[in-house]
mmCIF file of N, CA and C in Angstrom:
data_model
loop_
_atom_site.group_PDB
_atom_site.id
_atom_site.type_symbol
_atom_site.label_atom_id
_atom_site.label_comp_id
_atom_site.label_asym_id
_atom_site.label_seq_id
_atom_site.Cartn_x
_atom_site.Cartn_y
_atom_site.Cartn_z
ATOM 1 N N MET A 1 100.087 83.295 105.509
ATOM 2 C CA MET A 1 101.273 83.948 105.704
ATOM 3 C C MET A 1 102.284 83.288 107.103
ATOM 4 N N SER A 2 103.577 83.137 107.292
ATOM 5 C CA SER A 2 103.780 82.854 108.152
ATOM 6 C C SER A 2 104.634 83.514 109.369
ATOM 7 N N ALA A 3 104.763 83.210 110.920
ATOM 8 C CA ALA A 3 104.881 84.077 112.137
ATOM 9 C C ALA A 3 106.171 85.178 110.923
ATOM 10 N N TRP A 4 106.794 83.978 110.720
ATOM 11 C CA TRP A 4 109.376 84.467 110.499
ATOM 12 C C TRP A 4 108.607 85.407 109.157
ATOM 13 N N LEU A 5 107.957 84.994 107.971
ATOM 14 C CA LEU A 5 107.990 86.009 107.459
ATOM 15 C C LEU A 5 107.629 87.477 107.670
ATOM 16 N N VAL A 6 105.897 87.298 108.501
ATOM 17 C CA VAL A 6 105.580 88.730 108.776
ATOM 18 C C VAL A 6 107.219 89.604 110.115
ATOM 19 N N LEU A 7 107.736 88.639 110.952
ATOM 20 C CA LEU A 7 108.768 88.958 111.662
ATOM 21 C C LEU A 7 109.449 88.955 110.314
ATOM 22 N N GLY A 8 110.656 89.034 109.520
ATOM 23 C CA GLY A 8 111.040 89.586 108.335
ATOM 24 C C GLY A 8 110.819 90.510 108.321
ATOM 25 N N ILE A 9 109.855 91.037 107.571
ATOM 26 C CA ILE A 9 109.180 91.740 107.211
ATOM 27 C C ILE A 9 108.980 93.656 107.893
ATOM 28 N N LEU A 10 109.225 93.006 108.341
ATOM 29 C CA LEU A 10 108.579 94.404 109.865
ATOM 30 C C LEU A 10 110.045 94.701 110.025
ATOM 31 N N THR A 11 111.372 93.503 110.640
ATOM 32 C CA THR A 11 112.594 94.254 110.742
ATOM 33 C C THR A 11 113.566 94.434 109.052
ATOM 34 N N LEU A 12 113.299 93.033 108.399
ATOM 35 C CA LEU A 12 114.388 94.188 106.913
ATOM 36 C C LEU A 12 113.345 93.746 106.284
ATOM 37 N N ALA A 13 112.498 95.164 106.130
ATOM 38 C CA ALA A 13 111.255 95.041 104.475
ATOM 39 C C ALA A 13 111.850 94.919 103.589
ATOM 40 N N PRO A 14 113.212 95.230 103.162
ATOM 41 C CA PRO A 14 113.394 95.725 100.917
ATOM 42 C C PRO A 14 113.715 93.510 101.390
ATOM 43 N N LEU A 15 113.950 92.928 102.051
ATOM 44 C CA LEU A 15 114.682 92.110 101.865
ATOM 45 C C LEU A 15 113.025 90.854 101.840
ATOM 46 N N PHE A 16 112.261 90.740 102.776
ATOM 47 C CA PHE A 16 111.479 89.840 102.557
ATOM 48 C C PHE A 16 110.555 90.656 102.255
ATOM 49 N N ALA A 17 109.875 91.519 102.059
ATOM 50 C CA ALA A 17 108.572 92.461 101.262
ATOM 51 C C ALA A 17 108.885 91.188 99.482
ATOM 52 N N TRP A 18 109.623 91.370 99.463
ATOM 53 C CA TRP A 18 110.589 89.963 97.730
ATOM 54 C C TRP A 18 109.479 88.676 97.358
ATOM 55 N N PHE A 19 109.413 88.448 99.754
ATOM 56 C CA PHE A 19 109.369 86.955 98.805
ATOM 57 C C PHE A 19 107.388 86.904 98.988
ATOM 58 N N THR A 20 106.766 87.848 98.830
ATOM 59 C CA THR A 20 106.159 88.059 99.019
ATOM 60 C C THR A 20 105.389 87.919 97.630
ATOM 61 N N LEU A 21 106.016 87.770 96.363
ATOM 62 C CA LEU A 21 106.170 87.713 95.627
ATOM 63 C C LEU A 21 105.375 86.620 94.396
ATOM 64 N N ARG A 22 106.294 85.473 95.117
ATOM 65 C CA ARG A 22 106.113 84.229 95.231
ATOM 66 C C ARG A 22 104.413 83.959 95.053
ATOM 67 N N SER A 23 103.612 82.854 94.449
ATOM 68 C CA SER A 23 102.307 82.215 94.583
ATOM 69 C C SER A 23 102.211 81.923 96.080
ATOM 70 N N GLY A 24 100.751 82.179 96.302
ATOM 71 C CA GLY A 24 100.391 82.046 97.815
ATOM 72 C C GLY A 24 99.996 82.635 98.023
ATOM 73 N N TYR A 25 100.392 84.365 98.278
ATOM 74 C CA TYR A 25 100.373 85.679 99.182
ATOM 75 C C TYR A 25 99.172 86.397 97.923
ATOM 76 N N SER A 26 98.319 86.989 98.675
ATOM 77 C CA SER A 26 97.167 87.995 98.499
ATOM 78 C C SER A 26 97.915 89.241 98.110
ATOM 79 N N THR A 27 97.548 89.930 97.011
ATOM 80 C CA THR A 27 97.271 91.334 96.981
ATOM 81 C C THR A 27 97.366 92.091 97.924
ATOM 82 N N ASN A 28 96.723 91.996 99.131
ATOM 83 C CA ASN A 28 96.651 93.147 99.861
ATOM 84 C C ASN A 28 98.179 92.177 100.799
ATOM 85 N N VAL A 29 98.113 91.426 101.959
ATOM 86 C CA VAL A 29 99.050 90.438 101.307
ATOM 87 C C VAL A 29 101.021 91.794 101.175
ATOM 88 N N ARG A 30 101.055 91.978 99.843
ATOM 89 C CA ARG A 30 101.972 92.362 98.537
ATOM 90 C C ARG A 30 102.022 93.493 99.660
ATOM 91 N N ALA A 31 101.039 94.409 98.940
ATOM 92 C CA ALA A 31 101.056 96.475 98.658
ATOM 93 C C ALA A 31 100.935 96.499 100.383
ATOM 94 N N GLY A 32 100.816 96.493 101.006
ATOM 95 C CA GLY A 32 100.670 96.222 101.933
ATOM 96 C C GLY A 32 102.363 95.925 102.701
ATOM 97 N N ALA A 33 103.261 94.896 102.783
ATOM 98 C CA ALA A 33 104.456 95.116 102.263
ATOM 99 C C ALA A 33 105.288 95.723 102.155
ATOM 100 N N PHE A 34 104.770 96.116 101.044
ATOM 101 C CA PHE A 34 105.556 96.523 99.565
ATOM 102 C C PHE A 34 105.894 98.547 99.949
ATOM 103 N N LEU A 35 104.081 98.822 101.013
ATOM 104 C CA LEU A 35 104.085 99.977 101.490
ATOM 105 C C LEU A 35 105.064 100.124 102.611
ATOM 106 N N TYR A 36 104.887 98.780 103.101
ATOM 107 C CA TYR A 36 105.919 99.286 104.510
ATOM 108 C C TYR A 36 106.955 99.196 104.040
ATOM 109 N N MET A 37 107.021 98.823 103.008
ATOM 110 C CA MET A 37 108.613 98.711 102.536
ATOM 111 C C MET A 37 109.367 100.428 102.135
ATOM 112 N N GLY A 38 108.118 100.471 101.777
ATOM 113 C CA GLY A 38 108.729 102.089 100.666
ATOM 114 C C GLY A 38 108.479 102.469 101.718
ATOM 115 N N LEU A 39 108.179 103.171 103.158
ATOM 116 C CA LEU A 39 107.713 104.010 103.794
ATOM 117 C C LEU A 39 108.846 103.991 104.980
ATOM 118 N N GLY A 40 109.366 103.501 104.747
ATOM 119 C CA GLY A 40 110.809 102.615 105.649
ATOM 120 C C GLY A 40 112.156 103.430 104.799
ATOM 121 N N VAL A 41 111.876 102.906 103.800
ATOM 122 C CA VAL A 41 113.292 103.489 102.643
ATOM 123 C C VAL A 41 112.821 105.230 103.081
ATOM 124 N N MET A 42 111.270 106.115 102.799
ATOM 125 C CA MET A 42 111.194 107.178 102.738
ATOM 126 C C MET A 42 111.616 107.928 104.000
ATOM 127 N N LEU A 43 111.791 107.147 104.501
ATOM 128 C CA LEU A 43 111.651 107.896 105.991
ATOM 129 C C LEU A 43 113.605 108.140 105.967
ATOM 130 N N GLY A 44 113.821 106.856 105.901
ATOM 131 C CA GLY A 44 115.586 106.886 105.709
ATOM 132 C C GLY A 44 116.162 107.784 105.041
ATOM 133 N N LEU A 45 115.301 108.051 103.999
ATOM 134 C CA LEU A 45 116.059 109.114 102.450
ATOM 135 C C LEU A 45 115.398 110.780 103.160
ATOM 136 N N VAL A 46 114.267 110.417 104.058
ATOM 137 C CA VAL A 46 114.488 112.424 104.115
ATOM 138 C C VAL A 46 115.136 111.943 105.764
ATOM 139 N N LYS A 47 115.738 111.645 106.640
ATOM 140 C CA LYS A 47 116.727 111.898 107.257
ATOM 141 C C LYS A 47 118.235 111.909 107.072
ATOM 142 N N THR A 48 118.197 111.205 105.758
ATOM 143 C CA THR A 48 119.774 111.593 104.975
ATOM 144 C C THR A 48 120.029 112.751 104.167
ATOM 145 N N ILE A 49 118.918 113.826 104.257
ATOM 146 C CA ILE A 49 119.517 114.737 103.608
ATOM 147 C C ILE A 49 119.786 115.918 104.795
ATOM 148 N N PRO A 50 120.192 116.044 104.615
ATOM 149 C CA PRO A 50 121.416 117.309 104.617
ATOM 150 C C PRO A 50 120.335 118.693 105.314
ATOM 151 N N GLN A 51 120.576 119.382 105.847
ATOM 152 C CA GLN A 51 119.970 120.857 106.227
ATOM 153 C C GLN A 51 120.190 121.225 106.464
#
């Protein structure tokens, strides 16, 4: 994985996680990127729920 892809996943996970679906990336890399993206989405949803 290139440093630019890692930086992109850390900052804009929903966009850059899709780049790991191309050939050449292991299942572990894909799972890690999508889990990180899912965590970010879940935290974003929790913060927007009115109390």
